Coordinates of C-alpha atoms and ligand atoms in Angstrom, one line a residue:
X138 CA 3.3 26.1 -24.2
X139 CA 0.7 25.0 -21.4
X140 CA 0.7 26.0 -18.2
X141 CA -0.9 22.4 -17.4
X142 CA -1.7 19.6 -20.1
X143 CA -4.9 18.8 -18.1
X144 CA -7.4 17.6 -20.3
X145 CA -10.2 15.6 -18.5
X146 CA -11.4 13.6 -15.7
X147 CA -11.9 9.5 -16.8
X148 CA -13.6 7.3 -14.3
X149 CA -11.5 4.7 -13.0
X150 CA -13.8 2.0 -13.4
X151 CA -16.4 2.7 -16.4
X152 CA -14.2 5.3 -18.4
X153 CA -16.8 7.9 -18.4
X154 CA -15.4 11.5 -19.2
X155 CA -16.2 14.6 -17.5
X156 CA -15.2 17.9 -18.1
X157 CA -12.8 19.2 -15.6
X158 CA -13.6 23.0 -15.0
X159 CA -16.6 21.3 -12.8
X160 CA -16.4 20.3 -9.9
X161 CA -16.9 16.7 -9.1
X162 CA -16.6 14.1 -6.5
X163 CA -16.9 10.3 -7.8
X164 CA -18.3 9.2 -11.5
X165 CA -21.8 8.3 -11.4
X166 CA -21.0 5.0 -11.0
X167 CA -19.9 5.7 -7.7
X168 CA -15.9 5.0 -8.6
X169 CA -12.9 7.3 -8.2
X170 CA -12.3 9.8 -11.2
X171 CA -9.0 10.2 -12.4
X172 CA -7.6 13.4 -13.6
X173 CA -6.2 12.9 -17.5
X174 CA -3.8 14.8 -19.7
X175 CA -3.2 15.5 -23.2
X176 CA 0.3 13.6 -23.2
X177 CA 0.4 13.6 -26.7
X178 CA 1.3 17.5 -26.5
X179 CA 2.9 17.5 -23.6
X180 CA 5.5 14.8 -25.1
X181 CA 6.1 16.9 -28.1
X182 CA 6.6 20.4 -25.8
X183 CA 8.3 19.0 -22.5
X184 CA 11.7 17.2 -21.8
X185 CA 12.5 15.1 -19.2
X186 CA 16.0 16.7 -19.1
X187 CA 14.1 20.6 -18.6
X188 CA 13.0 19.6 -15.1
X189 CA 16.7 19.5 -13.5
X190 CA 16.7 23.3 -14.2
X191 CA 13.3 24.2 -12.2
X192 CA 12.1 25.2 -8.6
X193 CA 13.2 22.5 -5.7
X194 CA 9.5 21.9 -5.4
X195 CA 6.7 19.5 -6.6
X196 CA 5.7 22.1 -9.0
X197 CA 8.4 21.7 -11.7
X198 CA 6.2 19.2 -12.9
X199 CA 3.3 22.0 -13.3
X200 CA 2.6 20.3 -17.0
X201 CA 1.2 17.4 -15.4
X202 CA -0.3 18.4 -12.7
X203 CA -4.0 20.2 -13.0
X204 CA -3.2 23.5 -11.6
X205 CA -4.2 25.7 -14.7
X206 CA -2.9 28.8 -13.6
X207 CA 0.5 29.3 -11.6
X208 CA -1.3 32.0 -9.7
X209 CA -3.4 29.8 -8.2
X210 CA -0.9 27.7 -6.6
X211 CA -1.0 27.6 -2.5
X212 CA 2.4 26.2 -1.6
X213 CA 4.3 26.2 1.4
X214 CA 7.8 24.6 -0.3
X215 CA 6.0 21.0 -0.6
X216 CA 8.7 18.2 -2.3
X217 CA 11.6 17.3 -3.6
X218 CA 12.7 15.5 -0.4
X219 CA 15.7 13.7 -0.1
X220 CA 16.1 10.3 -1.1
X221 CA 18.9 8.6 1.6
X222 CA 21.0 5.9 0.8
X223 CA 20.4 3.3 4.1
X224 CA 24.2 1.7 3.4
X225 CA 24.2 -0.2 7.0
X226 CA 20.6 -1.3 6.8
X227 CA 21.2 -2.7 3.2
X228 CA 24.1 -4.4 4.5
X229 CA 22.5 -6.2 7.1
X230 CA 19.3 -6.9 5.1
X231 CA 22.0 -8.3 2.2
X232 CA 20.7 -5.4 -0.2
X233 CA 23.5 -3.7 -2.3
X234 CA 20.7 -0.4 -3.0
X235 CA 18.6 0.1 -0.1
X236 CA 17.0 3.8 0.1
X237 CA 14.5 5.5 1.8
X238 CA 12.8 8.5 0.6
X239 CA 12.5 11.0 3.3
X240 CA 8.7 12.8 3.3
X241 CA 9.2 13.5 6.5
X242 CA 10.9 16.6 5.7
X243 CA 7.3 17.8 4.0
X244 CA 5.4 21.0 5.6
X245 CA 3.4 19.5 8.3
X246 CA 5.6 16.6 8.8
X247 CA 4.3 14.0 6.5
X248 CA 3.8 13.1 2.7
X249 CA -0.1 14.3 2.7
X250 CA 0.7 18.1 2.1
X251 CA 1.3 16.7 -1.4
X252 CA -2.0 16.0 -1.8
X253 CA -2.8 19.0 0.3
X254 CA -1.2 21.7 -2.0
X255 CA -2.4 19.9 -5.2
X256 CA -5.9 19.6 -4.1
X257 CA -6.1 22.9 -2.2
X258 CA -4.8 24.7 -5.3
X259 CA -6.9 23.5 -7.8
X260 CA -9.6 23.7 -5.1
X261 CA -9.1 27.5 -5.2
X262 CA -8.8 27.5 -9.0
X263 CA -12.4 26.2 -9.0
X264 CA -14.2 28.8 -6.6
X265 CA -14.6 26.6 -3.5
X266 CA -14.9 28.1 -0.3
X267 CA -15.2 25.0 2.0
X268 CA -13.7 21.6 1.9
X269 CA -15.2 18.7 4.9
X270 CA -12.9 15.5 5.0
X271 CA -12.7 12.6 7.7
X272 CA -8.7 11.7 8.4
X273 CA -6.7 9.7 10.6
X274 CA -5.0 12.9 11.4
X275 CA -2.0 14.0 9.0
X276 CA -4.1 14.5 6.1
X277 CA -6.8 16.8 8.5
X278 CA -3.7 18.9 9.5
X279 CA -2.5 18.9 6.2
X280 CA -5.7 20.4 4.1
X281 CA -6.3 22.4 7.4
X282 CA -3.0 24.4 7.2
X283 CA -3.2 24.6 3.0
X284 CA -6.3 25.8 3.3
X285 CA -5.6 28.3 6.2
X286 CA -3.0 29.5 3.6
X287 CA -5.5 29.5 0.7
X288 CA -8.2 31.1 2.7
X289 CA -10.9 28.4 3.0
X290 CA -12.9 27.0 5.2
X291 CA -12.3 24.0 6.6
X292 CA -14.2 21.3 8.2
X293 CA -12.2 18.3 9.7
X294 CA -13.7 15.3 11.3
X295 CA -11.2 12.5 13.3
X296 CA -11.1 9.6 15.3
X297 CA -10.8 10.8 19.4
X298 CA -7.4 8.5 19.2
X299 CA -5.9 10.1 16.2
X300 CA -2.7 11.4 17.0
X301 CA -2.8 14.4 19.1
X302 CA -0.5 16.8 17.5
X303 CA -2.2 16.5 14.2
X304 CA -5.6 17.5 16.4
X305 CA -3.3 20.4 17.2
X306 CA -2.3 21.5 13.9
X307 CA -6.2 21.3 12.8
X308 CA -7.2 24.0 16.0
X309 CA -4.2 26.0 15.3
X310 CA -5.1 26.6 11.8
X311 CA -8.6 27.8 12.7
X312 CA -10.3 25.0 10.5
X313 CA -13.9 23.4 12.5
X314 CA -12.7 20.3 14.2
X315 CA -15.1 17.5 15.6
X316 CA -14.0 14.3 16.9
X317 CA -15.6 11.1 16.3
X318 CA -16.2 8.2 18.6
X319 CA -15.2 5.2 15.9
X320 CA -13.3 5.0 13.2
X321 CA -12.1 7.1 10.0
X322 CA -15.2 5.2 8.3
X323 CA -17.4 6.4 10.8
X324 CA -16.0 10.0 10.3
X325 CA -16.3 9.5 6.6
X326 CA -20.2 9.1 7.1
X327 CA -20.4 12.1 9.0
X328 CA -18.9 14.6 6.3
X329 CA -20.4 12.6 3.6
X330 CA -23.7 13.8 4.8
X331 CA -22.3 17.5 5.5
X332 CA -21.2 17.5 2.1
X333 CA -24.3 16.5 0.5
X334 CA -26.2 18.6 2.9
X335 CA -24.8 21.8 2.9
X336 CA -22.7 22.4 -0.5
X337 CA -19.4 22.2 1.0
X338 CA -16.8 20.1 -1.2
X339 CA -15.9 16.7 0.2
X340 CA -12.3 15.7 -0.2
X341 CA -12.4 12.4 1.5
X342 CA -9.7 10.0 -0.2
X343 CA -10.5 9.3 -3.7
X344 CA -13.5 11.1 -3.3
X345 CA -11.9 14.2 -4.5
X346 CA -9.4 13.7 -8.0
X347 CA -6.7 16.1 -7.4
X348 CA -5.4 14.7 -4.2
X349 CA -3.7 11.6 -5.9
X350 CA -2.3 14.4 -8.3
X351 CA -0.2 15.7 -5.6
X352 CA 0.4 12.2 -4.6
X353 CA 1.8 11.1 -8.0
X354 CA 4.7 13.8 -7.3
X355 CA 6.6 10.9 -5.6
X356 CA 6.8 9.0 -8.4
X357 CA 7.9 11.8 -10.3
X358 CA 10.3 12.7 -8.0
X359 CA 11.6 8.8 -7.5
X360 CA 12.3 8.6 -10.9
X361 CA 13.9 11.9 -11.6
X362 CA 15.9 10.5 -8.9
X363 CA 17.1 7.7 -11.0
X364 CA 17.8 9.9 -14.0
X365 CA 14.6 8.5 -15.7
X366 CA 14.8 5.3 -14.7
X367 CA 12.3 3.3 -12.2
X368 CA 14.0 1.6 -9.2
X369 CA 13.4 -2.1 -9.4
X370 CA 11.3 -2.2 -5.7
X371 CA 8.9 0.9 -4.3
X372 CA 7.5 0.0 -1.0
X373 CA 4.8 1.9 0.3
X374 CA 2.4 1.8 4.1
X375 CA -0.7 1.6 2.5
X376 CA -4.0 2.8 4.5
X377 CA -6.5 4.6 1.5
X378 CA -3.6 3.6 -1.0
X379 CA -3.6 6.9 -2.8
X380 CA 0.3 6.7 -2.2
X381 CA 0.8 3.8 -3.8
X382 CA -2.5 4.3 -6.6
X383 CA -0.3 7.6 -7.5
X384 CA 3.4 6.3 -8.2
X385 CA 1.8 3.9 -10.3
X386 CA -0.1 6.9 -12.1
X387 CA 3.4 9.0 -12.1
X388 CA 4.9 5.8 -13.8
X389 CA 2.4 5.1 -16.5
X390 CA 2.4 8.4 -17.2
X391 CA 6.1 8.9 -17.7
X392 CA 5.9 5.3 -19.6
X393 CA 3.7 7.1 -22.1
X394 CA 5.8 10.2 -22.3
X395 CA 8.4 7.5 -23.4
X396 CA 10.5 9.1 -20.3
X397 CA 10.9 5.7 -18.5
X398 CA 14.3 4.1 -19.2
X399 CA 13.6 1.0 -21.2
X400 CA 9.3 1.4 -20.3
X401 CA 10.2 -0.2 -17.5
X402 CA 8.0 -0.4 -14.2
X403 CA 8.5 -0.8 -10.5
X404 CA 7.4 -3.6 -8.5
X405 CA 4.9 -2.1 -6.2
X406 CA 4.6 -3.3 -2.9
X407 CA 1.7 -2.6 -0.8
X408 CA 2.9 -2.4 3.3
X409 CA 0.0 -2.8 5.8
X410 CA -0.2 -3.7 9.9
X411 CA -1.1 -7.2 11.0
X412 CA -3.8 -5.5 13.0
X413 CA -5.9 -3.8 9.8
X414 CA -4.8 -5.0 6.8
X415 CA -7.6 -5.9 4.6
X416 CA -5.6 -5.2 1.2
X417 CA -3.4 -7.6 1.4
X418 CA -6.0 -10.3 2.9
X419 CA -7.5 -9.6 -0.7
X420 CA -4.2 -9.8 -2.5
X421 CA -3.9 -13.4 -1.3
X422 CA -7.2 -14.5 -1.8
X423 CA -6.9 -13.1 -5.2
X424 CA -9.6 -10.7 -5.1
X425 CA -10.1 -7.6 -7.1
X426 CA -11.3 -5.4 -4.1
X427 CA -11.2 -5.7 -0.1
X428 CA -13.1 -6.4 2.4
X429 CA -14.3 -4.3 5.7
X430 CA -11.1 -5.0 8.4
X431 CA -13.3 -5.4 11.5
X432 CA -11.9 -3.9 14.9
X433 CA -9.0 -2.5 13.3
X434 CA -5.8 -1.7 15.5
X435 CA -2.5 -0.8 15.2
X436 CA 0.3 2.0 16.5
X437 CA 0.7 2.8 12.7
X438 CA -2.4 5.4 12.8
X439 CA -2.0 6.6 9.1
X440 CA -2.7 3.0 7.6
X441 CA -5.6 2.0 9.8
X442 CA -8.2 2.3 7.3
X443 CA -10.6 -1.1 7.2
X444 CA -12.1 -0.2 4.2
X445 CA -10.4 1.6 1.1
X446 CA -12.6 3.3 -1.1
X447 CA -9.5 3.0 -3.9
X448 CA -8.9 -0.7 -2.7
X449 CA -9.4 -1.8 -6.6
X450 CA -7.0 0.2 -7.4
X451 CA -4.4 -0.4 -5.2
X452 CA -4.6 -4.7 -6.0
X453 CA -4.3 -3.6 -10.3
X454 CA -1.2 -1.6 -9.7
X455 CA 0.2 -4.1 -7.1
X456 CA -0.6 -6.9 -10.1
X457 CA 0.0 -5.3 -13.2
X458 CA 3.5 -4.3 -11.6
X459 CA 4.6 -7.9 -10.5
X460 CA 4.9 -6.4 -7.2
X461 CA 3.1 -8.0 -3.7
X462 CA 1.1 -7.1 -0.6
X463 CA 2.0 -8.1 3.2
X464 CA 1.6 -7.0 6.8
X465 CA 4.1 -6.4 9.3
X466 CA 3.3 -7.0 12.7
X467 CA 3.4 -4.1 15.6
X468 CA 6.7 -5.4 17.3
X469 CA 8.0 -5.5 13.9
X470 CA 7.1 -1.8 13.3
X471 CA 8.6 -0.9 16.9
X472 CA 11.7 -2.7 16.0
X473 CA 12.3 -1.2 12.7
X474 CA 11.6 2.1 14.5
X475 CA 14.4 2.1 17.0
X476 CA 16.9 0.2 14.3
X477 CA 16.3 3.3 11.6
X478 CA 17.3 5.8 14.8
X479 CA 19.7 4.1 15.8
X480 CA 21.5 2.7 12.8
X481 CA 20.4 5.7 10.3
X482 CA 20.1 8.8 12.5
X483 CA 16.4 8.3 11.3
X484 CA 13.6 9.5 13.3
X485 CA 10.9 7.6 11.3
X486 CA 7.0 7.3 11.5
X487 CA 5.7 3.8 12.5
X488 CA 4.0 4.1 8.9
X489 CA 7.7 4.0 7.2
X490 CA 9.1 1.8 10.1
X491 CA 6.7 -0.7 8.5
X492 CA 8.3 -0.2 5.0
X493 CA 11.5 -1.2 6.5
X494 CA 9.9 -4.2 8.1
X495 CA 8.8 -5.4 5.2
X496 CA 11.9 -5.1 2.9
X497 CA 13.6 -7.2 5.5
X498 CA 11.0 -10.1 5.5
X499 CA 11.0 -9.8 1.3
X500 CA 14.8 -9.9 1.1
X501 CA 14.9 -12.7 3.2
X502 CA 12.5 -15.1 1.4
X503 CA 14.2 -13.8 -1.9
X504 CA 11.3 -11.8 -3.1
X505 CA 14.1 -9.0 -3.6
X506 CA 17.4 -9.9 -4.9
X507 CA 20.7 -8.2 -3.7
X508 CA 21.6 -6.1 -6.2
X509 CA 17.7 -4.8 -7.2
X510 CA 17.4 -1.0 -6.2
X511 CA 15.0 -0.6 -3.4
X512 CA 13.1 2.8 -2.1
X513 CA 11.0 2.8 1.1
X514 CA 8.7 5.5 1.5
X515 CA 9.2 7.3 5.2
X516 CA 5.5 8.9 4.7
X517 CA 6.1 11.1 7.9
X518 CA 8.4 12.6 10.9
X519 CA 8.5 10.1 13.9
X520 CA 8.5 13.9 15.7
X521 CA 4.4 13.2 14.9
X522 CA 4.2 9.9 17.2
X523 CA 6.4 10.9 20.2
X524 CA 5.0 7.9 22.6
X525 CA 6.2 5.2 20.1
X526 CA 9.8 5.9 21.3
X527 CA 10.2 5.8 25.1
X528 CA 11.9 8.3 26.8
X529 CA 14.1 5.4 28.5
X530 CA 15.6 6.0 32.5
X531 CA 18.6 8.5 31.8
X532 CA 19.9 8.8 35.1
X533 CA 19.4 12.4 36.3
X534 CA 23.0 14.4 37.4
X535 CA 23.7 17.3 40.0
X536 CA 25.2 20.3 38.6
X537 CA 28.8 20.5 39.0
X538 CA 28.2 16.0 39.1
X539 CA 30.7 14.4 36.3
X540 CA 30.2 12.3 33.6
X541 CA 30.8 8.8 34.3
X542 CA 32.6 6.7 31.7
Ligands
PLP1468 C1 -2.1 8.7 5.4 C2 -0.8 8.1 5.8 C3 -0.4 6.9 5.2 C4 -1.2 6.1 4.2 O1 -1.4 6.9 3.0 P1 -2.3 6.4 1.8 O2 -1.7 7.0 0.7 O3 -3.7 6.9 2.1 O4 -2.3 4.9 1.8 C5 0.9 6.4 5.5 N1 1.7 7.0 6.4 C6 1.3 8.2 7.0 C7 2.2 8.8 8.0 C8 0.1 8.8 6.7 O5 -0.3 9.9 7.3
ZN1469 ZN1 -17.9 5.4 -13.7

């Protein structure tokens, strides 16, 4: 039996094949490439049922991921987080199966080590020895700290306003760091041309296939969750959309295993802040790709991302799904912030705040029905964004002063 079932890498948008022991950005075409496996095997060798007996990690499902060798995997205990049942929020909202899976529980405090350990791994299975991305700050600290761990270079350019921990985390782990006066598109630009210039291996978002692999892992682990069956609603904060791109690739890929109770698919929804949200301006204009969000702001850092380079992507799995895109405002996000705290002993990201946000606009137009099964994705650990809670005016005591009240 395989280590991995990896076959290929298919472009997402002309289906050209390439042969996965090279190592390649985008297609030719200039679209994503997606990693294939031989599912055909893997369905006749694997069962759904073997997985309960594996490591608590993300690599239990090392069949369909496109690590070829388990020496080559750079972990640092990435996945299985928990999924929480959010029993007063669901009765509030009038939802009978409201949960939120946690990823804030991931090494280095949000869901992009996924991607990080995935694409580190298979980076070192492939002989690089220096990766260059742009990032909006968890994903920099993420690939930073995997590949401190791995033992490659890396180069990490972010916005000057990108959260200042993850800034941090980037220095501590010795990787280059340079700031950029602009955006994550501007920064993009930057290590684009580093890339191309100096041989070092871009792994911008969907510029690099194995990140999404690592990704999927949610949808792997959503389902699993459900004993094999999808939850009815997924929503997900969607900045590049490789989240969202990648439960939708977990799911067709356990529809094709025939592991999906009843071949049934989650609505997706897509999550995005009123201040940059140009995928969901295209979902209600009916478009099949996005257009540049100009002067994009919001306190959700992770999801400001004005242009996606997956955006096509992210509308086909929103549509093919049934599922919907909207945008939550800041207040909303702030509100939803302090509620999970306070209600759920949740110390959320403004990313997943906006999840929460959103469920409660959608079940009160109906969208979502009361008894549907609901998952919000908490991509990160509030502990990440400090200054979005206050520290409010506790009064100050003496010692030896009592407790009033
Ligand atoms: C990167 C990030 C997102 C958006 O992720 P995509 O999969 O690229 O859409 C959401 N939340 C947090 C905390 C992030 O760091
Ligand atoms: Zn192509």
């Amino acid at each position: 039996m395989a280590y991995s079932y990896l076959s290929h890498l298919e472009c997402s948008k002309c289906t050209k094949a390439y042969d996965a022991s090279q190592v390649l950005n985008q297609c030719a075409c200039g679209a994503p490439l997606l990693v294939r496996y031989d599912l055909e095997l893997a369905m006749r060798h694997l069962r759904p049922h073997e997985m309960a007996r594996r490591s608590g990690s993300l690599w239990r499902y090392h069949e369909l991921l496109p690590v070829q060798k388990a020496d080559n995997i750079v972990t640092l205990g990435e996945g299985m987080t928990p999924m929480l049942p959010l029993v007063k929020t669901g009765d509030y909202l009038g939802l009978n199966h409201l949960y939120l899976k946690d990823e804030g529980l991931m090494p280095t405090g949000s869901f992009k080590a996924r991607g990080a350990a995935v694409g580190i791994s298979r980076a070192k299975e492939l002989g690089i020895h220096t990766i260059t991305m742009p990032t909006n700050g968890n994903a920099g600290a993420a690939w930073a700290l995997y590949a401190a761990r791995a033992g490659i270079r890396a180069s990490i350019v972010m916005p000057e306003d990108a959260p200042e921990i993850t800034r941090r985390e980037c220095i501590a782990s010795g990787a280059d760091v340079h700031l950029v006066q602009g955006l994550i598109s501007d920064a993009g630009r930057i290590t684009n041309t580093a890339a191309a210039e100096k041989g070092w291996f871009d792994t911008s978002t969907m510029n690099e296939p194995y990140r999404l692999e690592g990704k999927k892992t949610m949808g792997f682990e959503i389902a699993e969750y459900f004993a094999w069956d999808a939850p009815d609603v997924i929503l997900y904060p969607t900045g590049g959309g490789v989240g969202l791109i990648g439960i939708y690739k977990a799911m067709l890929e356990l529809r094709s295993l025939g592991w999906l109770e009843g071949g049934r698919m989650p609505r997706l929804v897509a999550v995005q802040a009123a201040g940059c949200a140009p995928i969901v301006q295209a979902y209600k204009q009916g478009k099949t790709e996005s257009e540049f969000w100009p002067d994009a702001l919001t306190i959700a850092f992770g999801i400001t991302v004005p242009k996606a380079l997956g955006d096509f992507l992210v509308l086909e799995a929103i549509r093919e799904t049934n599922g919907c895109a909207l945008s939550v405002t800041d207040e909303e996000i702030l509100h939803w912030q302090r509620r999970l705290a306070r209600e759920e002993g949740l110390f959320v990201c403004p990313e997943g705040a906006a999840t929460a946000a959103a469920a409660a606009r959608l079940a009160a137009d109906g969208w979502i029905a009361h008894g549907e099964r609901v998952v919000l994705l908490n991509t990160g650990t509030g502990l990440k964004y400090p200054n979005t809670f206050e520290m409010g005016n506790a009064p100050v005591l003496e010692p030896g002063d009592e407790l009033p009240g």
